[in-house]
Coordinates of N, CA, C and O and ligand atoms in Angstrom, one line a residue:
X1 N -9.9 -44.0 22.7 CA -8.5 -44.1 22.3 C -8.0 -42.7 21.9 O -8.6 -42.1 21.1
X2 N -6.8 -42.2 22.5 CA -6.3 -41.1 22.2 C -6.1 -41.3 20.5 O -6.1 -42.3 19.9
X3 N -6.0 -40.2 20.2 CA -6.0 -39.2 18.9 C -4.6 -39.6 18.1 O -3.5 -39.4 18.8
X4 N -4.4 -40.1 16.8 CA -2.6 -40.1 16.4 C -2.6 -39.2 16.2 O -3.4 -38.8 15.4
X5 N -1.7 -38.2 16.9 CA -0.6 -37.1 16.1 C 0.0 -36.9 14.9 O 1.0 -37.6 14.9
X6 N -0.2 -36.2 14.1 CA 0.3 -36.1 12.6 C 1.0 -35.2 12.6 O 0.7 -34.3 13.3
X7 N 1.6 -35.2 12.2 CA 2.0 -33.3 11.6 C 1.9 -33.0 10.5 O 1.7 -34.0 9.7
X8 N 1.9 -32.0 10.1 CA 1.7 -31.4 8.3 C 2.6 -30.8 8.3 O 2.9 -29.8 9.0
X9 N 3.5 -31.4 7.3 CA 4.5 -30.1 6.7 C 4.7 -29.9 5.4 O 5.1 -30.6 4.4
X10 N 4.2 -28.5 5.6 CA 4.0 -27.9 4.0 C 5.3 -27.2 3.4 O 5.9 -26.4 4.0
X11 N 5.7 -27.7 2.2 CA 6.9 -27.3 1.2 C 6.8 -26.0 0.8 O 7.8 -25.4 0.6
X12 N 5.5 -25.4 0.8 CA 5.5 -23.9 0.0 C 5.6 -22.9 1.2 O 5.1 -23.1 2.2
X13 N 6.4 -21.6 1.0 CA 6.3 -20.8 2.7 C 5.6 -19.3 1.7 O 5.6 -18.1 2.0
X14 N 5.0 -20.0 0.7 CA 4.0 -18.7 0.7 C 2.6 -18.4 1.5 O 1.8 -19.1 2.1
X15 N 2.5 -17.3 1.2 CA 1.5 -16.7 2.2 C -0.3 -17.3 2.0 O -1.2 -17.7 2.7
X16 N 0.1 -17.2 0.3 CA -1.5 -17.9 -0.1 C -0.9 -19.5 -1.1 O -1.0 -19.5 -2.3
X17 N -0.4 -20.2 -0.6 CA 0.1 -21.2 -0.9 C -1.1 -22.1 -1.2 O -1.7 -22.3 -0.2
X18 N -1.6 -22.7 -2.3 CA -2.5 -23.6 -2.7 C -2.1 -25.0 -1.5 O -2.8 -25.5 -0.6
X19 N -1.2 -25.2 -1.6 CA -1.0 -26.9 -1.1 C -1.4 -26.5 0.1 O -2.5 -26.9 0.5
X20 N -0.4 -25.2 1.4 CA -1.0 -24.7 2.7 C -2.6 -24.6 2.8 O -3.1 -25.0 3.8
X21 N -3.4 -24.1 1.5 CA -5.0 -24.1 1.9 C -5.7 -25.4 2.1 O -6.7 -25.7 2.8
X22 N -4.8 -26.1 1.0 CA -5.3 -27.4 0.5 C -4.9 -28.4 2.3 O -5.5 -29.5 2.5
X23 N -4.0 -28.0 3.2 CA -3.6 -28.8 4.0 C -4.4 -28.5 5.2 O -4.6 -29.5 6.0
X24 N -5.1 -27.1 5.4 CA -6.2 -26.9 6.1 C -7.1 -27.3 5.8 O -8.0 -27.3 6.6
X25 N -7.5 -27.9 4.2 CA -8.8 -28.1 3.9 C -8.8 -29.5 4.5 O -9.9 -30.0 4.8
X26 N -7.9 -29.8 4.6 CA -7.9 -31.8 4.6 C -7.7 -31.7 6.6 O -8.5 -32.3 7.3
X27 N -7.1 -31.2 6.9 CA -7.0 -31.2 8.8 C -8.8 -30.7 8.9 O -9.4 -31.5 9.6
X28 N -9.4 -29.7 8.4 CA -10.8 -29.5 8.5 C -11.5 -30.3 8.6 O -12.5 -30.3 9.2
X29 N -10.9 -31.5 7.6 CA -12.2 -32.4 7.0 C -11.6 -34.1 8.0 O -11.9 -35.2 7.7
X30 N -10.9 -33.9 8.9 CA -10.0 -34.9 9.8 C -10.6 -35.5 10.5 O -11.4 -34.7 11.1
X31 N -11.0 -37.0 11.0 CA -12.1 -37.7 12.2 C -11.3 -37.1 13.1 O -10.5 -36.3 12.8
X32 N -11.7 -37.5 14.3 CA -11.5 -37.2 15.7 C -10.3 -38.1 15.8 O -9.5 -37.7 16.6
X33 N -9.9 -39.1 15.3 CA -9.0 -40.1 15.4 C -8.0 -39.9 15.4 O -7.0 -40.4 15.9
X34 N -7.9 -38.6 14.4 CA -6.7 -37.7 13.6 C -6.1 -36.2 14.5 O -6.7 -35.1 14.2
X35 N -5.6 -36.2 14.9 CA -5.3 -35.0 15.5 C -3.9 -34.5 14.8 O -2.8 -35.1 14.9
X36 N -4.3 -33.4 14.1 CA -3.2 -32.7 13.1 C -2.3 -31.2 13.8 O -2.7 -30.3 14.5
X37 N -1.1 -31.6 13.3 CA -0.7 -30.1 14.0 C 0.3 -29.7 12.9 O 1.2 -30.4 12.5
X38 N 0.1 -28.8 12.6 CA 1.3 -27.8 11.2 C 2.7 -27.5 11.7 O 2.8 -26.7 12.6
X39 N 3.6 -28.0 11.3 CA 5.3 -27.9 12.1 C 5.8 -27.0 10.6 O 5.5 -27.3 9.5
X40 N 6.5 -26.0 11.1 CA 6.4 -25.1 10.2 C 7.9 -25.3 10.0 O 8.4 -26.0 10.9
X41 N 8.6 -24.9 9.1 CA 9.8 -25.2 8.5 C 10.8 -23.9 7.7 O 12.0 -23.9 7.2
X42 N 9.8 -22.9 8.0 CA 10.7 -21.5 7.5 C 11.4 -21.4 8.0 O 12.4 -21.4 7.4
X43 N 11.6 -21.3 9.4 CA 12.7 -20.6 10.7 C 14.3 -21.6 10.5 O 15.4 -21.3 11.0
X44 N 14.1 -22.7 9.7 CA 14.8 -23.5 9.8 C 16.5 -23.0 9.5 O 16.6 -22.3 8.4
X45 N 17.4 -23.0 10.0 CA 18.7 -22.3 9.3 C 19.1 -23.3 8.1 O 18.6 -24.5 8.1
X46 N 19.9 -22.9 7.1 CA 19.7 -23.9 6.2 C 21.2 -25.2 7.1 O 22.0 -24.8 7.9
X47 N 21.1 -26.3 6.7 CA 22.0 -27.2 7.3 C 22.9 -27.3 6.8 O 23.1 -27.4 5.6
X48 N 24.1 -27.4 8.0 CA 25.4 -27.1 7.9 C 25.9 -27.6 9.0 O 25.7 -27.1 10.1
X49 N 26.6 -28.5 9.0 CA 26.9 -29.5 9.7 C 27.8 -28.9 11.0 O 27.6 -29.4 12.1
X50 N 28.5 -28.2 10.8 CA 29.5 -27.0 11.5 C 28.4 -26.9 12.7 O 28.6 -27.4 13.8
X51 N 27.3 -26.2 12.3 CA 26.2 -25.7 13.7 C 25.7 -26.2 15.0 O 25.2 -25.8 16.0
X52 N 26.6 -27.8 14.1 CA 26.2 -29.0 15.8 C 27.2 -30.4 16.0 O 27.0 -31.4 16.7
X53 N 28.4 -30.1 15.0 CA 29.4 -30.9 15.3 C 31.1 -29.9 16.2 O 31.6 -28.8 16.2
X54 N 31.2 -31.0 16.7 CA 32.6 -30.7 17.3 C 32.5 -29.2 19.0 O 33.1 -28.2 19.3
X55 N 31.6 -29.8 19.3 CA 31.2 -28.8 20.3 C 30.0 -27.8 20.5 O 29.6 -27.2 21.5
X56 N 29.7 -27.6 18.8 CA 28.8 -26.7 18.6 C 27.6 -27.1 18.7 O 27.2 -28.2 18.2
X57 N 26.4 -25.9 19.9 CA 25.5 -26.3 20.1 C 24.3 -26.5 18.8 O 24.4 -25.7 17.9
X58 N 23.4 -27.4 18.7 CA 22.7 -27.5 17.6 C 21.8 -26.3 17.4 O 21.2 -26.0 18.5
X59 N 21.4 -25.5 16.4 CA 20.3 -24.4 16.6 C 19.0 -24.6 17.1 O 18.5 -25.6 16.8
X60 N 18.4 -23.8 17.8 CA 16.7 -24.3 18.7 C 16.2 -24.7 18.0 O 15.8 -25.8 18.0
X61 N 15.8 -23.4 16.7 CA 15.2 -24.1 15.7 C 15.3 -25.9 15.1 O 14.3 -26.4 14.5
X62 N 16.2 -26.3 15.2 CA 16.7 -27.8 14.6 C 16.1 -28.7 15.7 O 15.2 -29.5 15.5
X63 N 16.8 -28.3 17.1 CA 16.0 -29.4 18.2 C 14.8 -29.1 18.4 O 14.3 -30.0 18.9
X64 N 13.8 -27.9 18.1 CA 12.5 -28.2 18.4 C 12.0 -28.9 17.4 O 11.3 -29.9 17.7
X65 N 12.2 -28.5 15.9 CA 11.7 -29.5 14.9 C 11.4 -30.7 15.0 O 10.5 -31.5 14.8
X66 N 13.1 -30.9 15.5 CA 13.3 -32.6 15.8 C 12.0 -33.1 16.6 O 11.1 -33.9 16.2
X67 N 12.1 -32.6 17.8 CA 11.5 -32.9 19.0 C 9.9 -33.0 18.9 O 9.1 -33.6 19.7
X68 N 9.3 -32.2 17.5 CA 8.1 -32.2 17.0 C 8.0 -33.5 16.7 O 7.4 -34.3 17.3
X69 N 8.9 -33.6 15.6 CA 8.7 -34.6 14.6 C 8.6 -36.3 15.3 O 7.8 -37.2 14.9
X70 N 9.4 -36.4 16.2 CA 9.7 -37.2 17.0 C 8.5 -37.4 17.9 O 8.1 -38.5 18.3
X71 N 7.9 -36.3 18.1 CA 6.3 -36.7 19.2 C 5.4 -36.8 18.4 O 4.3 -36.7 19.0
X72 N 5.2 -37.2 16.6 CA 4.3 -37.8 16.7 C 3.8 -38.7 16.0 O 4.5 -39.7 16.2
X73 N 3.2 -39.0 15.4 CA 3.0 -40.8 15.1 C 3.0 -41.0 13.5 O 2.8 -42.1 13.0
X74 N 3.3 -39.8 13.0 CA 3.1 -39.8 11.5 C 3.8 -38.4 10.7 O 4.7 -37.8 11.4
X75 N 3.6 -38.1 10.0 CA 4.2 -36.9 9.0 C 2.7 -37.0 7.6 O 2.4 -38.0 7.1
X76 N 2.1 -35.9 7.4 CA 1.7 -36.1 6.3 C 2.4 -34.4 5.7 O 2.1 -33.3 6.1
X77 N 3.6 -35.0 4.1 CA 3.4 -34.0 3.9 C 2.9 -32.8 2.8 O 1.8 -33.4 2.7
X78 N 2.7 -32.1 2.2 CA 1.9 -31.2 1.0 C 3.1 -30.1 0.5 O 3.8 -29.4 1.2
X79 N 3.1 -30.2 -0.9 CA 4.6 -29.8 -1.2 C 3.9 -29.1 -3.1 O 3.2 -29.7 -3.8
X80 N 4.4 -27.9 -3.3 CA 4.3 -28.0 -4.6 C 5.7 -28.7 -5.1 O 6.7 -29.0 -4.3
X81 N 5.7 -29.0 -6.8 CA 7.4 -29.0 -7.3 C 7.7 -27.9 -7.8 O 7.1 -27.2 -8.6
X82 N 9.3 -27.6 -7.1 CA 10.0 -26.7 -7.5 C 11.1 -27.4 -8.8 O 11.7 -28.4 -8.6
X83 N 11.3 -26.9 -9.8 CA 12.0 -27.0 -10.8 C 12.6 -28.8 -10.9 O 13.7 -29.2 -11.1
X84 N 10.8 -29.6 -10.8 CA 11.2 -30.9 -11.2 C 11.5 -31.5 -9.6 O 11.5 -32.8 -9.7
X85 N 11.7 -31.1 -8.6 CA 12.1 -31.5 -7.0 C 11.2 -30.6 -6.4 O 10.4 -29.8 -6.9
X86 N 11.5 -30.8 -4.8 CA 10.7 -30.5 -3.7 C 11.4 -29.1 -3.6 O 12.5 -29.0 -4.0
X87 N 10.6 -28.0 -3.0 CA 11.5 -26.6 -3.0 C 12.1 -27.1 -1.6 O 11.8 -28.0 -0.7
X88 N 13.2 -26.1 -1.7 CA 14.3 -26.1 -0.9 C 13.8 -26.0 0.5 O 14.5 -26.7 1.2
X89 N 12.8 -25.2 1.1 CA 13.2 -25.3 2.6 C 12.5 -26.7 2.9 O 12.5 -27.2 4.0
X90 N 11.8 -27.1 1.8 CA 10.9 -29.0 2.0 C 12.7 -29.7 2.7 O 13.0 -29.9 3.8
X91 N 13.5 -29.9 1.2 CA 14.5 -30.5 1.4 C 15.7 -30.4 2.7 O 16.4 -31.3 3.3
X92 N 15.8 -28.8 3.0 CA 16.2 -28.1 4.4 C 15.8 -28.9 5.7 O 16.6 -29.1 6.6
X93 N 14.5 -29.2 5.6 CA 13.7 -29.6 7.2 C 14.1 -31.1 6.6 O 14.7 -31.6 7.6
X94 N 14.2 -31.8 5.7 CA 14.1 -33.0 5.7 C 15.6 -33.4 6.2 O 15.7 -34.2 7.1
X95 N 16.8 -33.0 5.7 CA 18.4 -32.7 5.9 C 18.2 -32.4 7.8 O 18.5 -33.3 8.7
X96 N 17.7 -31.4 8.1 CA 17.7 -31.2 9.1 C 17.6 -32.5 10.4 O 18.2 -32.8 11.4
X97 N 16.4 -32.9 9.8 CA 15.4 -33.8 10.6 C 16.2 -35.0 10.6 O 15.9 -35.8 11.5
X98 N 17.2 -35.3 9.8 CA 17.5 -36.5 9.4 C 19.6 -36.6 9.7 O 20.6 -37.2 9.3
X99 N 19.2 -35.4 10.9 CA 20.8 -36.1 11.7 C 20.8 -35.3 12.7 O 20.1 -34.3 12.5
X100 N 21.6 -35.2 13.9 CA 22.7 -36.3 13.6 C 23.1 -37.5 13.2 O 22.3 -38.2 13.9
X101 N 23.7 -38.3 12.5 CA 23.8 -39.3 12.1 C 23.7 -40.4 12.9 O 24.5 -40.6 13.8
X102 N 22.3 -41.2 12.5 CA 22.3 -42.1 12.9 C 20.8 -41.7 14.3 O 20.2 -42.3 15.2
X103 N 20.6 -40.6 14.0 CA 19.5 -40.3 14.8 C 18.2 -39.5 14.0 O 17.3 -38.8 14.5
X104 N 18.3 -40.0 12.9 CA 17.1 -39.3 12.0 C 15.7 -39.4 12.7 O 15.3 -40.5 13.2
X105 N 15.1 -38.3 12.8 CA 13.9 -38.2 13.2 C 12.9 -38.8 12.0 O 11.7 -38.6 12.4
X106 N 12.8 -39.3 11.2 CA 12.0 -39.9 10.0 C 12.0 -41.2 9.9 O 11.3 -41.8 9.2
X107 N 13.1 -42.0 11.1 CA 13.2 -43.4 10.9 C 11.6 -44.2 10.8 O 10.5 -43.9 11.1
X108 N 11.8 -44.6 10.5 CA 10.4 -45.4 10.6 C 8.9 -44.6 10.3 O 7.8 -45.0 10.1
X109 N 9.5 -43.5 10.4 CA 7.9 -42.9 10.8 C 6.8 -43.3 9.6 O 7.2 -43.9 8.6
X110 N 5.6 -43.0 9.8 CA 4.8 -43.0 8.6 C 4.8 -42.3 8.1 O 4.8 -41.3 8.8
X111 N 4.6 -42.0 6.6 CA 4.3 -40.6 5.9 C 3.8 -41.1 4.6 O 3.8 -42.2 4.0
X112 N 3.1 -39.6 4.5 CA 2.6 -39.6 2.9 C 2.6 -38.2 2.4 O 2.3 -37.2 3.0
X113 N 2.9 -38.4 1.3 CA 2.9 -36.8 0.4 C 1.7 -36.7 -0.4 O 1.0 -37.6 -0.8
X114 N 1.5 -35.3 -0.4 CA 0.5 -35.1 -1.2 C 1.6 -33.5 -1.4 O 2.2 -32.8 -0.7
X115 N 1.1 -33.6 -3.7 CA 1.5 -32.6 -4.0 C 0.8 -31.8 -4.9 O 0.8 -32.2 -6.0
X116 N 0.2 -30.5 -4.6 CA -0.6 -30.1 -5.3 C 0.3 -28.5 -6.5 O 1.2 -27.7 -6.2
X117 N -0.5 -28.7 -8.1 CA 0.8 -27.8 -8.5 C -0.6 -27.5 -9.5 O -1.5 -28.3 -9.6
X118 N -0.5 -26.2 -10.1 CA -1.2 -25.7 -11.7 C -0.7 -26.6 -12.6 O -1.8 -26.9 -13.2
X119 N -0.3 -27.0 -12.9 CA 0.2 -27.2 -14.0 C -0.1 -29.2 -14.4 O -0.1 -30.2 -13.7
X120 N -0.1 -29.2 -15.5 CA -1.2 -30.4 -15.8 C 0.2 -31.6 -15.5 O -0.1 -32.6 -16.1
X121 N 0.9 -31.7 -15.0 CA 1.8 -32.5 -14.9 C 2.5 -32.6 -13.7 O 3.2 -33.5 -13.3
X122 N 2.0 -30.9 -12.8 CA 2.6 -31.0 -11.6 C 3.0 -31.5 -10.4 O 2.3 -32.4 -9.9
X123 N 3.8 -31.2 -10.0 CA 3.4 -32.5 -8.1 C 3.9 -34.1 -8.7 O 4.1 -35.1 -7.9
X124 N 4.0 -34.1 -9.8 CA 4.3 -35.7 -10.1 C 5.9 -35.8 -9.8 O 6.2 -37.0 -9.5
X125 N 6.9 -34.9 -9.8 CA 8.0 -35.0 -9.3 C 8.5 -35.1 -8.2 O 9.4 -36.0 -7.9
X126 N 7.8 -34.2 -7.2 CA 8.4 -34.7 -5.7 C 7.3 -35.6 -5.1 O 7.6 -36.0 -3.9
X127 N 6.4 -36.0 -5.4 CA 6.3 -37.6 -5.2 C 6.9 -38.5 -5.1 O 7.1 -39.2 -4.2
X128 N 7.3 -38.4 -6.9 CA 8.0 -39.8 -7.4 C 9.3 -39.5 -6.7 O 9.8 -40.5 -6.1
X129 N 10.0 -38.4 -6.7 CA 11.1 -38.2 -5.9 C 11.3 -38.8 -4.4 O 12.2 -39.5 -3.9
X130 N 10.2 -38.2 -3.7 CA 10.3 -38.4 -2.3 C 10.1 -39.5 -1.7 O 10.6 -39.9 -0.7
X131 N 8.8 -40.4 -2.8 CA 8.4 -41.4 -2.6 C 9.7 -42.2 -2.4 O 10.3 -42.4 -1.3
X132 N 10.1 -42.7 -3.7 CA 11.0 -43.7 -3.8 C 12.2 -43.5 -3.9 O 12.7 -44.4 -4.6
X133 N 13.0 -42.7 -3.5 CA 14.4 -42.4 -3.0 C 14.4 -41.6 -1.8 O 15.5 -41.6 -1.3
X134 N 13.7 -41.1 -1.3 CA 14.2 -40.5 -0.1 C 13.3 -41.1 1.5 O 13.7 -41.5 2.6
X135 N 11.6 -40.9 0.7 CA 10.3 -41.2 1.7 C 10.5 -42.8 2.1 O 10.9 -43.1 3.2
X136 N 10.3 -43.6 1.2 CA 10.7 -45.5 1.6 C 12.1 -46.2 1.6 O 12.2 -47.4 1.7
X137 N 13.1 -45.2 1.5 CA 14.2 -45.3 2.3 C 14.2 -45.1 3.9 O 14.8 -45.8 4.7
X138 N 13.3 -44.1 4.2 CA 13.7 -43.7 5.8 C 12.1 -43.4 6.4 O 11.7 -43.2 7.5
X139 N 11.6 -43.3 5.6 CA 10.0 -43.7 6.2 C 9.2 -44.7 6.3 O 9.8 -45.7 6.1
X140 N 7.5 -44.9 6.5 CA 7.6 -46.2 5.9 C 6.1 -45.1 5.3 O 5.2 -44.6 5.9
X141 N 6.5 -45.2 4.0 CA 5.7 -44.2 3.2 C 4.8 -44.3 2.2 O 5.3 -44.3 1.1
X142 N 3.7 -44.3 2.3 CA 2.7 -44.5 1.0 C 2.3 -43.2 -0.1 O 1.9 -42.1 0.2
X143 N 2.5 -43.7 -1.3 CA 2.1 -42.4 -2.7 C 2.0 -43.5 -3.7 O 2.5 -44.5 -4.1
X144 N 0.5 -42.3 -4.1 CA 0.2 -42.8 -5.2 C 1.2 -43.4 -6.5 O 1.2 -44.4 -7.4
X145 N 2.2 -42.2 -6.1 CA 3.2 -41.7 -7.2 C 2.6 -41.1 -8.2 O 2.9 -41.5 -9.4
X146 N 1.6 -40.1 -7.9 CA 0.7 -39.4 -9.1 C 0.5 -38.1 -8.4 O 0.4 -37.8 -7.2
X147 N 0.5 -37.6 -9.2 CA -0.8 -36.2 -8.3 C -1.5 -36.4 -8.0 O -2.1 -37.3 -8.5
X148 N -2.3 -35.7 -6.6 CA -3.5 -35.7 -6.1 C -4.3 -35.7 -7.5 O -4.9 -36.5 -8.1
X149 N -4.0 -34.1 -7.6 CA -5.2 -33.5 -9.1 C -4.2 -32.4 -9.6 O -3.4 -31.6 -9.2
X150 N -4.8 -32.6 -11.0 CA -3.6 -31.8 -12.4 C -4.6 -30.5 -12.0 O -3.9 -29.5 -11.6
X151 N -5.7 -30.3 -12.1 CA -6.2 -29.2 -11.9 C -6.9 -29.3 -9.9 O -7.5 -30.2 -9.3
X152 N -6.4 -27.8 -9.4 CA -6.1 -28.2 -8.0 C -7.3 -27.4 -7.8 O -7.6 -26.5 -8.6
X153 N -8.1 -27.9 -6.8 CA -9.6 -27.7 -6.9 C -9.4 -26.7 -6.3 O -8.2 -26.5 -6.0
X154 N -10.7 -25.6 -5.8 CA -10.8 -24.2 -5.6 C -10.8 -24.6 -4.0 O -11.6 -25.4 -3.6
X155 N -9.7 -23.7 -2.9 CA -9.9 -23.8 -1.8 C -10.0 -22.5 -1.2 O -9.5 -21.5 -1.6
X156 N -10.9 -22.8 0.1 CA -10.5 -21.7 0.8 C -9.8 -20.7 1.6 O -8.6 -20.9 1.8
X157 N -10.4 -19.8 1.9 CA -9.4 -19.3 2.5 C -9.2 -19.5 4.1 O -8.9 -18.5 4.8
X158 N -9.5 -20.8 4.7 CA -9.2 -21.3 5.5 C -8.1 -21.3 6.2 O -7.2 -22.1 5.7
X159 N -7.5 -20.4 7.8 CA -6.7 -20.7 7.9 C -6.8 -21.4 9.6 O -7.8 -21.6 10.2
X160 N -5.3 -21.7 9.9 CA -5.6 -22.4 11.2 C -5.5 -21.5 12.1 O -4.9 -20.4 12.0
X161 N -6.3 -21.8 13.2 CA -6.3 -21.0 14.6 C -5.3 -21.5 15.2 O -5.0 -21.0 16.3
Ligands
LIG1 C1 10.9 -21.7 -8.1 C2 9.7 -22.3 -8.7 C3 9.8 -23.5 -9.5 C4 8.7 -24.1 -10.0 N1 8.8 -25.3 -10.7 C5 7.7 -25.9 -11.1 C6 7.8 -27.2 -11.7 O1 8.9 -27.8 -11.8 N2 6.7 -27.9 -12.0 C7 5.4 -27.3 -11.8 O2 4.4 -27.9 -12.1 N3 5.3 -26.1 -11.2 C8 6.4 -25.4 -10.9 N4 6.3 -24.2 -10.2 C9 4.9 -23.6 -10.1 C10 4.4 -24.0 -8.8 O3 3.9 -25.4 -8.8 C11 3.2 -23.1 -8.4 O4 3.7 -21.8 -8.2 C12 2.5 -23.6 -7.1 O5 1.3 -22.8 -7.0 C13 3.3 -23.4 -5.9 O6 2.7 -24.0 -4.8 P1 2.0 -23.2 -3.7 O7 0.8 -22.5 -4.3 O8 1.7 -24.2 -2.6 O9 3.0 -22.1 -3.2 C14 7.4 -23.5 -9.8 C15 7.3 -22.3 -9.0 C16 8.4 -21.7 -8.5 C17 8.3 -20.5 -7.6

């Protein structure tokens, strides 16, 4: 049986981003059943409806995302919290991903968050956020609604080829 397609998309666009190592640690550790691919979300322009209504072409960036997101059978995503919510280019790709209206690339799909943060309380916000107001509105989405782990275990420096 062919492989489900996942994608991983990570909320942090730092360079040594704990959740990013933490997202390679977990595609490393993936059966064969699982076929993971990282859709990256920096390049994204921020959204602005102007860029693809009334004639205007949509940016590449936006239709390739789309066109990711759309090929494949799930979304898992890894996010620290930024000030109590998801940082901004998380919420960017999600805005993006999720029109034109009435063409959201997230419909149905499956997802799950995982959020990893220092801090003994972290990550419990864009969970609980994503979970139940944005993820099981337009996904069909499973969370703990907790943190993975208050203290985020030591990862490598693993990166993807
Ligand atoms: C703008 C900003 C806001 C943050 N807000 C929170 C927060 O609300 N709660 C929290 O636990 N950590 C917060 N942090 C700390 C991050 O969780 C921490 O830097 C984490 O390592 C970021 O994830 P990353 O390592 O994947 O980049 C914030 C960090 C930044 C840069």
């Amino acid at each position: 049986m062919a492989a489900k397609k996942i994608a991983v998309v990570i909320g942090s666009l730092r360079k040594d981003s704990l959740n990013r190592k933490f997202a390679h640690e977990v595609i490393a550790l993936a059966p064969p059943s699982l076929a993971f691919e990282i859709v990256e979300i920096g390049e994204l322009a921020l959204y602005n409806q102007d860029l693809e209504e009334n004639g205007a072409t949509a940016p590449q960036a936006w239709t390739h995302f789309r066109q990711r997101i759309k090929d494949v059978d799930g979304v898992l995503f890894f996010t620290p919290e930024y000030n109590r919510s998801v940082p901004s280019p998380l919420k960017n790709a999600i805005d993006v991903g999720s029109r034109p209206y009435g063409s959201s690339v997230w419909s149905g799909k499956p997802a799950a968050i995982i959020s990893m943060s220092p801090g003994a309380t972290g990550g419990s916000a864009p969970t609980t956020i994503c979970a139940s107001r944005w993820c099981s509105s337009t996904c069909r989405c499973c969370s703990s609604r907790k943190p993975i782990s208050a203290a985020p275990p030591t990862c490598s420096d693993r990166t993807a080829s």
